[in-house]
mmCIF file of C-alpha atoms and ligand atoms in Angstrom:
data_model
loop_
_atom_site.group_PDB
_atom_site.id
_atom_site.type_symbol
_atom_site.label_atom_id
_atom_site.label_comp_id
_atom_site.label_asym_id
_atom_site.label_seq_id
_atom_site.Cartn_x
_atom_site.Cartn_y
_atom_site.Cartn_z
ATOM 1 C CA MET A 15 -10.960 6.868 -20.322
ATOM 2 C CA THR A 16 -11.267 3.698 -22.334
ATOM 3 C CA GLU A 17 -14.487 3.177 -24.153
ATOM 4 C CA ASN A 18 -16.338 0.499 -22.292
ATOM 5 C CA ALA A 19 -19.220 -1.477 -23.669
ATOM 6 C CA CYS A 20 -20.039 -2.544 -20.098
ATOM 7 C CA ALA A 21 -20.185 1.038 -18.846
ATOM 8 C CA PRO A 22 -21.147 3.308 -21.738
ATOM 9 C CA ASP A 23 -21.893 6.282 -19.457
ATOM 10 C CA ALA A 24 -18.620 6.081 -17.577
ATOM 11 C CA ALA A 25 -16.939 8.914 -19.447
ATOM 12 C CA ARG A 26 -20.014 11.092 -18.948
ATOM 13 C CA HIS A 27 -20.455 10.547 -15.206
ATOM 14 C CA LEU A 28 -17.076 9.700 -13.732
ATOM 15 C CA MET A 29 -14.150 12.076 -13.450
ATOM 16 C CA ASN A 30 -11.304 11.074 -15.655
ATOM 17 C CA ILE A 31 -8.795 10.087 -12.991
ATOM 18 C CA GLU A 32 -7.765 6.598 -14.000
ATOM 19 C CA ARG A 33 -6.993 4.607 -17.123
ATOM 20 C CA ARG A 34 -9.285 1.701 -16.385
ATOM 21 C CA LEU A 35 -9.533 -1.621 -18.137
ATOM 22 C CA PRO A 36 -12.746 -1.848 -20.180
ATOM 23 C CA VAL A 37 -14.596 -4.115 -17.798
ATOM 24 C CA THR A 38 -17.128 -3.919 -14.980
ATOM 25 C CA MET A 39 -16.723 -6.411 -12.156
ATOM 26 C CA VAL A 40 -19.779 -7.797 -10.407
ATOM 27 C CA SER A 41 -18.609 -10.487 -7.989
ATOM 28 C CA GLY A 42 -15.636 -12.410 -6.779
ATOM 29 C CA SER A 43 -14.556 -15.490 -4.909
ATOM 30 C CA GLY A 44 -11.087 -16.357 -3.652
ATOM 31 C CA CYS A 45 -8.564 -14.871 -6.090
ATOM 32 C CA ARG A 46 -11.093 -14.753 -8.918
ATOM 33 C CA LEU A 47 -13.365 -12.019 -10.209
ATOM 34 C CA LYS A 48 -16.403 -12.237 -12.455
ATOM 35 C CA SER A 49 -17.342 -9.447 -14.875
ATOM 36 C CA SER A 50 -20.763 -8.237 -15.984
ATOM 37 C CA ASP A 51 -20.185 -9.885 -19.366
ATOM 38 C CA GLY A 52 -19.632 -13.233 -17.658
ATOM 39 C CA ASN A 53 -15.839 -13.532 -17.913
ATOM 40 C CA ASP A 54 -13.587 -14.829 -15.133
ATOM 41 C CA TYR A 55 -10.306 -13.235 -14.123
ATOM 42 C CA LEU A 56 -7.487 -14.430 -11.932
ATOM 43 C CA ASP A 57 -6.523 -11.363 -9.911
ATOM 44 C CA LEU A 58 -2.876 -10.601 -9.088
ATOM 45 C CA VAL A 59 -3.695 -6.999 -8.138
ATOM 46 C CA ALA A 60 -6.242 -7.295 -5.296
ATOM 47 C CA GLY A 61 -7.495 -3.733 -5.700
ATOM 48 C CA ILE A 62 -3.825 -2.745 -5.412
ATOM 49 C CA ALA A 63 -2.677 -4.639 -2.347
ATOM 50 C CA VAL A 64 -6.040 -4.332 -0.609
ATOM 51 C CA ASN A 65 -8.068 -7.547 -0.735
ATOM 52 C CA LEU A 66 -5.733 -9.636 1.398
ATOM 53 C CA LEU A 67 -8.325 -12.409 1.860
ATOM 54 C CA GLY A 68 -9.385 -12.340 -1.777
ATOM 55 C CA TYR A 69 -13.077 -11.933 -2.488
ATOM 56 C CA SER A 70 -16.114 -13.027 -0.464
ATOM 57 C CA HIS A 71 -14.133 -14.628 2.328
ATOM 58 C CA PRO A 72 -16.971 -16.164 4.399
ATOM 59 C CA LYS A 73 -15.565 -15.054 7.767
ATOM 60 C CA LEU A 74 -15.099 -11.470 6.593
ATOM 61 C CA VAL A 75 -18.536 -11.351 4.984
ATOM 62 C CA LYS A 76 -20.116 -12.723 8.152
ATOM 63 C CA ALA A 77 -18.279 -10.258 10.408
ATOM 64 C CA ILE A 78 -19.412 -7.339 8.255
ATOM 65 C CA CYS A 79 -23.034 -8.542 8.149
ATOM 66 C CA ASP A 80 -23.136 -9.247 11.894
ATOM 67 C CA GLN A 81 -21.646 -5.851 12.704
ATOM 68 C CA ALA A 82 -23.997 -4.080 10.281
ATOM 69 C CA ARG A 83 -26.916 -5.616 12.143
ATOM 70 C CA ALA A 84 -25.545 -4.484 15.496
ATOM 71 C CA LEU A 85 -24.104 -1.028 14.784
ATOM 72 C CA ILE A 86 -22.702 0.477 11.576
ATOM 73 C CA ASN A 87 -21.678 3.826 12.947
ATOM 74 C CA VAL A 88 -22.058 5.592 16.252
ATOM 75 C CA GLY A 89 -19.806 8.622 15.913
ATOM 76 C CA ASP A 90 -16.696 9.807 17.645
ATOM 77 C CA MET A 91 -18.394 11.214 20.741
ATOM 78 C CA VAL A 92 -18.499 7.720 22.282
ATOM 79 C CA PHE A 93 -16.470 4.502 22.224
ATOM 80 C CA ASN A 94 -17.387 1.325 20.384
ATOM 81 C CA GLU A 95 -16.172 -2.216 20.973
ATOM 82 C CA PRO A 96 -14.605 -3.054 17.583
ATOM 83 C CA MET A 97 -12.574 0.185 17.690
ATOM 84 C CA LEU A 98 -11.193 -0.646 21.138
ATOM 85 C CA GLU A 99 -10.469 -4.227 20.162
ATOM 86 C CA LEU A 100 -8.734 -3.267 16.913
ATOM 87 C CA ALA A 101 -6.545 -0.644 18.567
ATOM 88 C CA ALA A 102 -5.432 -3.155 21.195
ATOM 89 C CA ARG A 103 -4.731 -5.794 18.539
ATOM 90 C CA LEU A 104 -2.674 -3.420 16.372
ATOM 91 C CA VAL A 105 -0.622 -2.256 19.331
ATOM 92 C CA GLY A 106 -0.104 -5.888 20.339
ATOM 93 C CA LEU A 107 1.211 -6.681 16.858
ATOM 94 C CA THR A 108 3.518 -3.671 16.609
ATOM 95 C CA PHE A 109 5.059 -1.740 19.540
ATOM 96 C CA PRO A 110 3.885 0.342 22.513
ATOM 97 C CA ALA A 111 1.794 2.979 20.756
ATOM 98 C CA ARG A 112 -1.623 4.552 20.485
ATOM 99 C CA VAL A 113 -3.818 4.553 17.401
ATOM 100 C CA PHE A 114 -5.768 7.092 15.352
ATOM 101 C CA PHE A 115 -8.302 5.612 12.910
ATOM 102 C CA CYS A 116 -9.295 7.052 9.540
ATOM 103 C CA HIS A 117 -10.278 5.643 6.143
ATOM 104 C CA SER A 118 -7.301 5.761 3.806
ATOM 105 C CA GLY A 119 -3.558 5.773 3.500
ATOM 106 C CA ALA A 120 -3.482 9.455 2.634
ATOM 107 C CA GLU A 121 -5.339 10.319 5.825
ATOM 108 C CA ALA A 122 -3.117 8.071 7.926
ATOM 109 C CA ASN A 123 -0.070 9.853 6.521
ATOM 110 C CA GLU A 124 -1.706 13.251 6.943
ATOM 111 C CA ALA A 125 -2.126 12.383 10.635
ATOM 112 C CA ALA A 126 1.528 11.323 10.790
ATOM 113 C CA ILE A 127 2.604 14.644 9.282
ATOM 114 C CA LYS A 128 0.471 16.633 11.716
ATOM 115 C CA LEU A 129 1.739 14.629 14.719
ATOM 116 C CA THR A 130 5.287 15.273 13.566
ATOM 117 C CA ARG A 131 4.793 19.011 13.055
ATOM 118 C CA LYS A 132 3.203 19.357 16.467
ATOM 119 C CA TRP A 133 6.093 17.393 17.970
ATOM 120 C CA GLY A 134 8.459 19.864 16.282
ATOM 121 C CA LYS A 135 6.663 22.779 17.892
ATOM 122 C CA GLU A 136 6.797 21.167 21.311
ATOM 123 C CA HIS A 137 10.225 19.548 21.268
ATOM 124 C CA LYS A 138 12.345 21.101 18.509
ATOM 125 C CA SER A 139 11.674 24.840 18.687
ATOM 126 C CA GLY A 140 9.253 24.851 15.790
ATOM 127 C CA ALA A 141 11.202 22.648 13.360
ATOM 128 C CA PHE A 142 8.775 21.432 10.704
ATOM 129 C CA GLU A 143 10.644 19.988 7.743
ATOM 130 C CA ILE A 144 10.133 16.352 6.790
ATOM 131 C CA VAL A 145 12.628 14.489 4.628
ATOM 132 C CA SER A 146 11.101 11.952 2.246
ATOM 133 C CA ALA A 147 12.194 9.917 -0.746
ATOM 134 C CA LEU A 148 12.090 10.630 -4.442
ATOM 135 C CA GLY A 149 9.796 8.111 -6.127
ATOM 136 C CA SER A 150 7.765 7.573 -2.966
ATOM 137 C CA PHE A 151 3.974 7.625 -2.780
ATOM 138 C CA HIS A 152 2.172 8.754 0.346
ATOM 139 C CA GLY A 153 -1.336 9.594 -0.908
ATOM 140 C CA ARG A 154 -3.295 12.220 -2.794
ATOM 141 C CA THR A 155 -4.072 14.991 -0.303
ATOM 142 C CA LEU A 156 -2.170 18.229 -0.743
ATOM 143 C CA ALA A 157 0.305 17.461 2.044
ATOM 144 C CA THR A 158 0.780 13.833 1.038
ATOM 145 C CA VAL A 159 1.362 14.534 -2.671
ATOM 146 C CA THR A 160 3.958 17.019 -1.474
ATOM 147 C CA ALA A 161 5.567 14.459 0.824
ATOM 148 C CA GLY A 162 5.481 11.959 -2.040
ATOM 149 C CA GLY A 163 8.384 11.985 -4.426
ATOM 150 C CA LYS A 164 6.616 12.208 -7.766
ATOM 151 C CA ALA A 165 6.378 15.587 -9.445
ATOM 152 C CA ARG A 166 3.602 14.265 -11.694
ATOM 153 C CA ASN A 167 1.323 13.977 -8.669
ATOM 154 C CA SER A 168 2.018 17.402 -7.188
ATOM 155 C CA ASP A 169 2.945 19.745 -10.072
ATOM 156 C CA PRO A 170 -0.655 20.469 -11.158
ATOM 157 C CA PHE A 171 -1.499 21.667 -7.647
ATOM 158 C CA THR A 172 1.106 24.268 -6.781
ATOM 159 C CA PRO A 173 1.573 26.180 -4.560
ATOM 160 C CA LEU A 174 2.339 23.210 -2.337
ATOM 161 C CA PRO A 175 2.590 23.340 1.441
ATOM 162 C CA PRO A 176 6.149 24.094 2.544
ATOM 163 C CA GLY A 177 8.194 21.832 4.769
ATOM 164 C CA PHE A 178 9.106 18.838 2.616
ATOM 165 C CA VAL A 179 12.488 17.977 1.143
ATOM 166 C CA HIS A 180 13.256 14.994 -1.045
ATOM 167 C CA VAL A 181 16.313 12.805 -1.316
ATOM 168 C CA PRO A 182 17.090 9.697 -3.376
ATOM 169 C CA PHE A 183 15.737 6.489 -1.811
ATOM 170 C CA ASN A 184 18.335 4.256 -0.154
ATOM 171 C CA ASP A 185 20.772 7.160 0.142
ATOM 172 C CA LEU A 186 21.562 7.711 3.816
ATOM 173 C CA GLU A 187 24.213 10.338 3.119
ATOM 174 C CA ALA A 188 21.646 12.382 1.198
ATOM 175 C CA VAL A 189 19.300 12.231 4.199
ATOM 176 C CA LYS A 190 22.128 13.491 6.399
ATOM 177 C CA ARG A 191 22.919 16.319 3.978
ATOM 178 C CA ALA A 192 19.217 17.274 3.814
ATOM 179 C CA THR A 193 18.942 17.460 7.601
ATOM 180 C CA SER A 194 18.966 20.999 8.974
ATOM 181 C CA ALA A 195 17.889 22.903 12.065
ATOM 182 C CA ASN A 196 14.403 22.896 10.505
ATOM 183 C CA SER A 197 14.229 19.103 10.245
ATOM 184 C CA VAL A 198 11.700 17.275 12.349
ATOM 185 C CA GLY A 199 11.342 13.833 10.786
ATOM 186 C CA VAL A 200 11.995 11.331 8.026
ATOM 187 C CA MET A 201 9.132 9.614 6.215
ATOM 188 C CA VAL A 202 9.694 6.517 4.047
ATOM 189 C CA GLU A 203 8.053 3.439 2.633
ATOM 190 C CA PRO A 204 10.202 0.449 3.683
ATOM 191 C CA ILE A 205 9.567 -0.870 0.172
ATOM 192 C CA LEU A 206 8.648 1.669 -2.496
ATOM 193 C CA GLY A 207 5.383 0.375 -3.939
ATOM 194 C CA SER A 208 4.226 2.614 -6.773
ATOM 195 C CA ALA A 209 7.818 3.158 -7.824
ATOM 196 C CA GLY A 210 7.968 -0.503 -8.843
ATOM 197 C CA VAL A 211 8.563 -2.457 -5.627
ATOM 198 C CA VAL A 212 11.992 -1.226 -4.570
ATOM 199 C CA PRO A 213 13.013 -2.602 -1.157
ATOM 200 C CA ALA A 214 15.042 -0.427 1.191
ATOM 201 C CA LYS A 215 18.530 -1.693 1.826
ATOM 202 C CA PRO A 216 18.615 -2.978 5.421
ATOM 203 C CA GLU A 217 21.511 -0.644 6.201
ATOM 204 C CA PHE A 218 19.456 2.309 4.902
ATOM 205 C CA LEU A 219 16.615 1.746 7.366
ATOM 206 C CA ARG A 220 19.019 0.920 10.197
ATOM 207 C CA GLY A 221 20.999 4.048 9.340
ATOM 208 C CA LEU A 222 17.809 6.148 9.327
ATOM 209 C CA ARG A 223 16.927 4.898 12.799
ATOM 210 C CA GLU A 224 20.383 5.762 14.117
ATOM 211 C CA TRP A 225 20.380 9.154 12.401
ATOM 212 C CA CYS A 226 16.924 10.008 13.758
ATOM 213 C CA ASP A 227 18.042 9.060 17.272
ATOM 214 C CA GLU A 228 21.241 11.037 16.950
ATOM 215 C CA MET A 229 19.572 14.172 15.538
ATOM 216 C CA ASN A 230 16.351 13.873 17.543
ATOM 217 C CA LEU A 231 14.023 13.348 14.542
ATOM 218 C CA LEU A 232 10.877 11.243 14.251
ATOM 219 C CA LEU A 233 11.031 8.234 11.955
ATOM 220 C CA ILE A 234 7.792 7.573 10.074
ATOM 221 C CA PHE A 235 7.239 4.346 8.166
ATOM 222 C CA ASP A 236 4.444 4.385 5.618
ATOM 223 C CA GLU A 237 3.366 0.735 5.624
ATOM 224 C CA VAL A 238 0.092 1.389 3.861
ATOM 225 C CA GLN A 239 1.148 -1.104 1.201
ATOM 226 C CA THR A 240 3.777 -3.243 2.953
ATOM 227 C CA GLY A 241 1.793 -3.801 6.157
ATOM 228 C CA LEU A 242 -0.531 -6.602 7.273
ATOM 229 C CA GLY A 243 1.375 -9.619 5.978
ATOM 230 C CA ARG A 244 2.229 -8.502 2.460
ATOM 231 C CA THR A 245 5.968 -9.109 3.003
ATOM 232 C CA GLY A 246 5.564 -12.439 4.808
ATOM 233 C CA GLN A 247 5.771 -10.693 8.202
ATOM 234 C CA TRP A 248 3.018 -8.671 9.816
ATOM 235 C CA PHE A 249 4.923 -5.500 9.003
ATOM 236 C CA ALA A 250 7.973 -4.715 6.914
ATOM 237 C CA PHE A 251 9.582 -2.929 9.877
ATOM 238 C CA GLN A 252 9.708 -6.326 11.579
ATOM 239 C CA ALA A 253 11.309 -7.949 8.545
ATOM 240 C CA TYR A 254 13.977 -5.233 8.696
ATOM 241 C CA GLY A 255 14.216 -5.159 12.486
ATOM 242 C CA VAL A 256 13.888 -1.362 12.553
ATOM 243 C CA GLN A 257 11.146 0.217 14.637
ATOM 244 C CA PRO A 258 9.685 3.570 13.579
ATOM 245 C CA ASP A 259 8.185 6.213 15.870
ATOM 246 C CA ILE A 260 5.080 6.485 13.690
ATOM 247 C CA LEU A 261 3.563 3.727 11.551
ATOM 248 C CA THR A 262 0.795 4.237 9.004
ATOM 249 C CA LEU A 263 -1.538 1.557 7.686
ATOM 250 C CA ALA A 264 -4.523 1.341 5.340
ATOM 251 C CA LYS A 265 -5.060 -0.639 2.100
ATOM 252 C CA GLY A 266 -5.334 -4.254 3.341
ATOM 253 C CA LEU A 267 -6.342 -3.436 6.918
ATOM 254 C CA GLY A 268 -10.085 -3.892 6.389
ATOM 255 C CA GLY A 269 -9.801 -6.666 3.805
ATOM 256 C CA GLY A 270 -11.438 -4.274 1.322
ATOM 257 C CA VAL A 271 -13.502 -2.189 3.712
ATOM 258 C CA PRO A 272 -11.988 1.320 3.851
ATOM 259 C CA ILE A 273 -9.958 1.921 6.995
ATOM 260 C CA GLY A 274 -6.633 3.527 7.783
ATOM 261 C CA ALA A 275 -4.632 3.807 10.976
ATOM 262 C CA CYS A 276 -1.785 5.903 12.306
ATOM 263 C CA LEU A 277 0.148 4.451 15.257
ATOM 264 C CA ALA A 278 2.441 6.645 17.317
ATOM 265 C CA ALA A 279 4.924 5.573 19.974
ATOM 266 C CA PRO A 280 4.646 7.546 23.237
ATOM 267 C CA ARG A 281 7.461 9.871 22.146
ATOM 268 C CA ALA A 282 5.535 10.979 19.031
ATOM 269 C CA ASP A 283 2.017 10.846 20.446
ATOM 270 C CA THR A 284 1.396 14.602 20.565
ATOM 271 C CA PHE A 285 -2.317 14.977 19.827
ATOM 272 C CA THR A 286 -4.656 16.360 22.462
ATOM 273 C CA PRO A 287 -8.410 16.938 22.036
ATOM 274 C CA GLY A 288 -9.090 19.345 19.197
ATOM 275 C CA ASP A 289 -5.873 18.681 17.266
ATOM 276 C CA HIS A 290 -7.219 16.098 14.886
ATOM 277 C CA GLY A 291 -10.236 13.940 14.172
ATOM 278 C CA SER A 292 -12.387 12.054 11.717
ATOM 279 C CA THR A 293 -16.179 11.867 11.774
ATOM 280 C CA LEU A 294 -16.331 8.258 10.617
ATOM 281 C CA GLY A 295 -12.860 7.195 11.758
ATOM 282 C CA GLY A 296 -12.942 4.135 13.990
ATOM 283 C CA ASN A 297 -16.484 3.256 12.987
ATOM 284 C CA PRO A 298 -17.535 -0.192 14.225
ATOM 285 C CA LEU A 299 -18.202 -1.608 10.743
ATOM 286 C CA ALA A 300 -14.709 -0.971 9.397
ATOM 287 C CA CYS A 301 -13.048 -1.908 12.698
ATOM 288 C CA ALA A 302 -14.964 -5.193 12.917
ATOM 289 C CA ALA A 303 -13.820 -6.019 9.388
ATOM 290 C CA ALA A 304 -10.219 -5.234 10.353
ATOM 291 C CA VAL A 305 -10.327 -7.331 13.545
ATOM 292 C CA THR A 306 -11.598 -10.231 11.442
ATOM 293 C CA LEU A 307 -8.918 -9.623 8.834
ATOM 294 C CA LEU A 308 -6.262 -9.962 11.557
ATOM 295 C CA ASN A 309 -7.934 -13.110 12.905
ATOM 296 C CA VAL A 310 -8.105 -14.777 9.498
ATOM 297 C CA VAL A 311 -4.534 -13.865 8.525
ATOM 298 C CA GLU A 312 -3.475 -15.544 11.775
ATOM 299 C CA ALA A 313 -5.813 -18.553 11.615
ATOM 300 C CA GLU A 314 -5.012 -19.353 7.998
ATOM 301 C CA GLY A 315 -1.259 -18.873 8.316
ATOM 302 C CA LEU A 316 -1.233 -16.209 5.625
ATOM 303 C CA LEU A 317 2.081 -14.687 6.677
ATOM 304 C CA ALA A 318 3.790 -17.995 5.985
ATOM 305 C CA ASN A 319 1.747 -18.392 2.816
ATOM 306 C CA ALA A 320 2.799 -14.961 1.552
ATOM 307 C CA ALA A 321 6.437 -15.811 2.205
ATOM 308 C CA GLU A 322 6.253 -19.256 0.617
ATOM 309 C CA VAL A 323 4.066 -18.523 -2.396
ATOM 310 C CA GLY A 324 5.959 -15.264 -2.855
ATOM 311 C CA SER A 325 9.323 -16.994 -3.178
ATOM 312 C CA TYR A 326 7.791 -19.634 -5.444
ATOM 313 C CA MET A 327 6.370 -16.859 -7.595
ATOM 314 C CA ARG A 328 9.693 -15.021 -7.828
ATOM 315 C CA VAL A 329 11.302 -18.238 -9.095
ATOM 316 C CA GLN A 330 8.529 -18.884 -11.633
ATOM 317 C CA LEU A 331 8.612 -15.298 -12.884
ATOM 318 C CA GLN A 332 12.162 -15.880 -14.085
ATOM 319 C CA ARG A 333 10.536 -17.741 -16.963
ATOM 320 C CA LEU A 334 9.552 -14.299 -18.299
ATOM 321 C CA ARG A 335 13.272 -13.411 -18.511
ATOM 322 C CA PRO A 336 12.831 -10.065 -16.752
ATOM 323 C CA THR A 337 15.879 -7.844 -16.344
ATOM 324 C CA GLU A 338 15.178 -7.671 -12.625
ATOM 325 C CA ILE A 339 12.883 -9.236 -10.010
ATOM 326 C CA ARG A 340 12.454 -7.380 -6.711
ATOM 327 C CA GLY A 341 10.371 -7.708 -3.611
ATOM 328 C CA MET A 342 9.470 -9.583 -0.496
ATOM 329 C CA GLY A 343 6.636 -12.009 0.151
ATOM 330 C CA LEU A 344 3.703 -11.290 -2.136
ATOM 331 C CA MET A 345 4.928 -7.829 -3.119
ATOM 332 C CA ILE A 346 6.891 -8.354 -6.294
ATOM 333 C CA GLY A 347 8.081 -6.067 -9.074
ATOM 334 C CA ILE A 348 9.655 -7.149 -12.334
ATOM 335 C CA ASP A 349 11.301 -5.085 -15.035
ATOM 336 C CA LEU A 350 10.776 -6.237 -18.609
ATOM 337 C CA ASP A 351 13.507 -5.973 -21.204
ATOM 338 C CA ARG A 352 11.465 -3.549 -23.280
ATOM 339 C CA PRO A 353 8.660 -1.018 -22.696
ATOM 340 C CA VAL A 354 5.711 -3.341 -23.238
ATOM 341 C CA ALA A 355 4.124 -3.329 -19.781
ATOM 342 C CA ALA A 356 0.867 -1.713 -20.936
ATOM 343 C CA ALA A 357 0.573 -4.097 -23.869
ATOM 344 C CA LEU A 358 1.285 -7.024 -21.553
ATOM 345 C CA GLN A 359 -1.396 -5.885 -19.125
ATOM 346 C CA ARG A 360 -3.925 -5.704 -21.953
ATOM 347 C CA ALA A 361 -2.927 -9.081 -23.401
ATOM 348 C CA CYS A 362 -3.208 -10.708 -19.952
ATOM 349 C CA PHE A 363 -6.588 -9.066 -19.436
ATOM 350 C CA ASP A 364 -7.836 -10.488 -22.729
ATOM 351 C CA MET A 365 -6.721 -13.916 -21.514
ATOM 352 C CA GLY A 366 -8.343 -13.609 -18.052
ATOM 353 C CA LEU A 367 -5.529 -12.356 -15.843
ATOM 354 C CA LEU A 368 -5.319 -9.032 -14.020
ATOM 355 C CA ILE A 369 -1.890 -7.507 -13.446
ATOM 356 C CA ASN A 370 -0.815 -4.021 -12.386
ATOM 357 C CA ILE A 371 1.795 -1.937 -14.173
ATOM 358 C CA VAL A 372 3.784 0.922 -12.671
ATOM 359 C CA GLY A 373 5.881 2.089 -15.583
ATOM 360 C CA ASP A 374 6.697 1.415 -19.227
ATOM 361 C CA ARG A 375 8.416 -1.801 -18.397
ATOM 362 C CA THR A 376 7.582 -2.519 -14.771
ATOM 363 C CA VAL A 377 4.900 -4.886 -13.520
ATOM 364 C CA ARG A 378 3.843 -4.975 -9.864
ATOM 365 C CA PHE A 379 2.265 -8.092 -8.338
ATOM 366 C CA VAL A 380 0.340 -7.519 -5.085
ATOM 367 C CA PRO A 381 -2.181 -10.400 -5.092
ATOM 368 C CA PRO A 382 -4.405 -11.600 -2.257
ATOM 369 C CA LEU A 383 -2.368 -13.297 0.482
ATOM 370 C CA ILE A 384 -4.432 -16.464 -0.033
ATOM 371 C CA LEU A 385 -2.777 -16.984 -3.428
ATOM 372 C CA THR A 386 -1.669 -20.601 -3.999
ATOM 373 C CA LYS A 387 1.228 -22.051 -5.980
ATOM 374 C CA GLN A 388 -1.374 -23.454 -8.336
ATOM 375 C CA ASP A 389 -2.662 -19.904 -8.930
ATOM 376 C CA VAL A 390 0.904 -18.857 -9.723
ATOM 377 C CA ASP A 391 1.191 -21.712 -12.222
ATOM 378 C CA THR A 392 -2.105 -20.670 -13.812
ATOM 379 C CA ALA A 393 -0.912 -17.072 -14.026
ATOM 380 C CA LEU A 394 2.285 -18.146 -15.761
ATOM 381 C CA THR A 395 0.302 -20.097 -18.364
ATOM 382 C CA ILE A 396 -1.127 -16.706 -19.338
ATOM 383 C CA LEU A 397 1.844 -14.415 -18.671
ATOM 384 C CA GLU A 398 4.269 -16.425 -20.805
ATOM 385 C CA PRO A 399 2.292 -16.504 -24.066
ATOM 386 C CA ALA A 400 1.003 -12.961 -23.480
ATOM 387 C CA LEU A 401 4.541 -11.647 -23.139
ATOM 388 C CA ASP A 402 5.700 -13.652 -26.163
ATOM 389 C CA ARG A 403 2.903 -12.088 -28.121
ATOM 390 C CA VAL A 404 3.697 -8.496 -27.136
ATOM 391 C CA ARG A 405 7.442 -9.065 -27.493
ATOM 392 C CA SER A 406 6.922 -10.193 -31.043
ATOM 393 C CA GLY A 407 5.101 -6.902 -31.602
ATOM 394 C CA ALA A 408 1.611 -8.197 -32.231
ATOM 395 C CA SER A 409 -1.011 -5.514 -32.494
ATOM 396 C CA TYR A 410 -1.477 -4.816 -28.793
ATOM 397 C CA THR A 411 -1.102 -1.185 -27.901
ATOM 398 C CA SER A 412 -1.434 0.653 -24.686
ATOM 399 C CA HIS A 413 -5.090 1.145 -23.821
HETATM 400 C C1 PLP B 14 -1.793 3.442 -1.599
HETATM 401 C C2 PLP B 14 -0.782 4.105 -0.749
HETATM 402 C C3 PLP B 14 -1.065 5.290 -0.068
HETATM 403 C C4 PLP B 14 -2.377 6.023 -0.206
HETATM 404 O O1 PLP B 14 -3.437 5.269 0.253
HETATM 405 P P1 PLP B 14 -4.941 5.736 -0.093
HETATM 406 O O2 PLP B 14 -5.781 4.805 0.693
HETATM 407 O O3 PLP B 14 -5.103 5.606 -1.585
HETATM 408 O O4 PLP B 14 -5.064 7.150 0.341
HETATM 409 C C5 PLP B 14 -0.090 5.818 0.749
HETATM 410 N N1 PLP B 14 1.099 5.220 0.881
HETATM 411 C C6 PLP B 14 1.415 4.078 0.245
HETATM 412 C C7 PLP B 14 2.742 3.458 0.447
HETATM 413 C C8 PLP B 14 0.486 3.489 -0.613
HETATM 414 O O5 PLP B 14 0.803 2.383 -1.273
#
């Protein structure tokens, strides 16, 4: 962990799970954060694709405060109004389905995996194997690191649960070859996020849908990162025109308040009482935040904004002369011509800009959906000189 003048006890009290920037944030407004040492940062990370409305959005703050006064939690033995309203809204925005609420992407995917295995028992004589993509990220629980396609995340924790096979992303033939009598489903991110923003080819997702129909498999889309307007549409599956059987959401859903959701079409909706649960899942506080998030995205035209500012940003980012720019809406990845991503992140940080890196030379931009073109221009006034500086080999090293 980086030594941090703002948090001298960090290394003593916090587990060493993340290389953090040496800063402690205390407040935020719009796309800007303020640190305990009084510095301002323009934020192109948004807690990694979470804070869709930026910071301190008045409507979100009010909804949370109002709900906290009324009812924070009531438990899963009874219903509550925000939970019912949110489930109806999500189904209205997606496809005929029912919803399970939890707190994170990993839990939403864990629910998807359990639904799929139970479906295999009931409809495919006990088939249990799920095909997923190399490079994918589905969370940090034991099952979801196994489903994910990154050995770094699962190797320290062997033995892993059986029942997962991996194939290269965007390779339909490999999915077909990996399908066996044990296969029960295919799980993919429509756009790989942690792997550097790699969009699925439209024919890959269409081909997966056809293959799943032909072979009687469930198709699971992990939209934890791509969902809720990030791509310029409510959900990436709509941008691609390919409907999954199970859809998972989290990250941006509560505008920063932890909440995850797993939606299953009737065909995949196998849970009965006792199969699954979550003590705090569907709590009124998180659900009220999420209902408000949906309302504000709609009222402020943030889908259109993500599409428009996203394409503007992709054009402006060409000024950095990346070797590749990928993405959709406000989910953008660029590859630099040399492995200076960590140095660039540090140089930007020193100049008041937060960016996220997902490799030696890959930068991922997942800013709040309220980002403006002016914010993009401001970001470029930092990114350009920062990259010049690290390209010319100034003394910035990976922190
Ligand atoms: C972040 C992410 C997850 C895990 O979400 P958590 O809330 O951290 O558990 C799963 N899938 C995708 C695609 C993600 O981006």
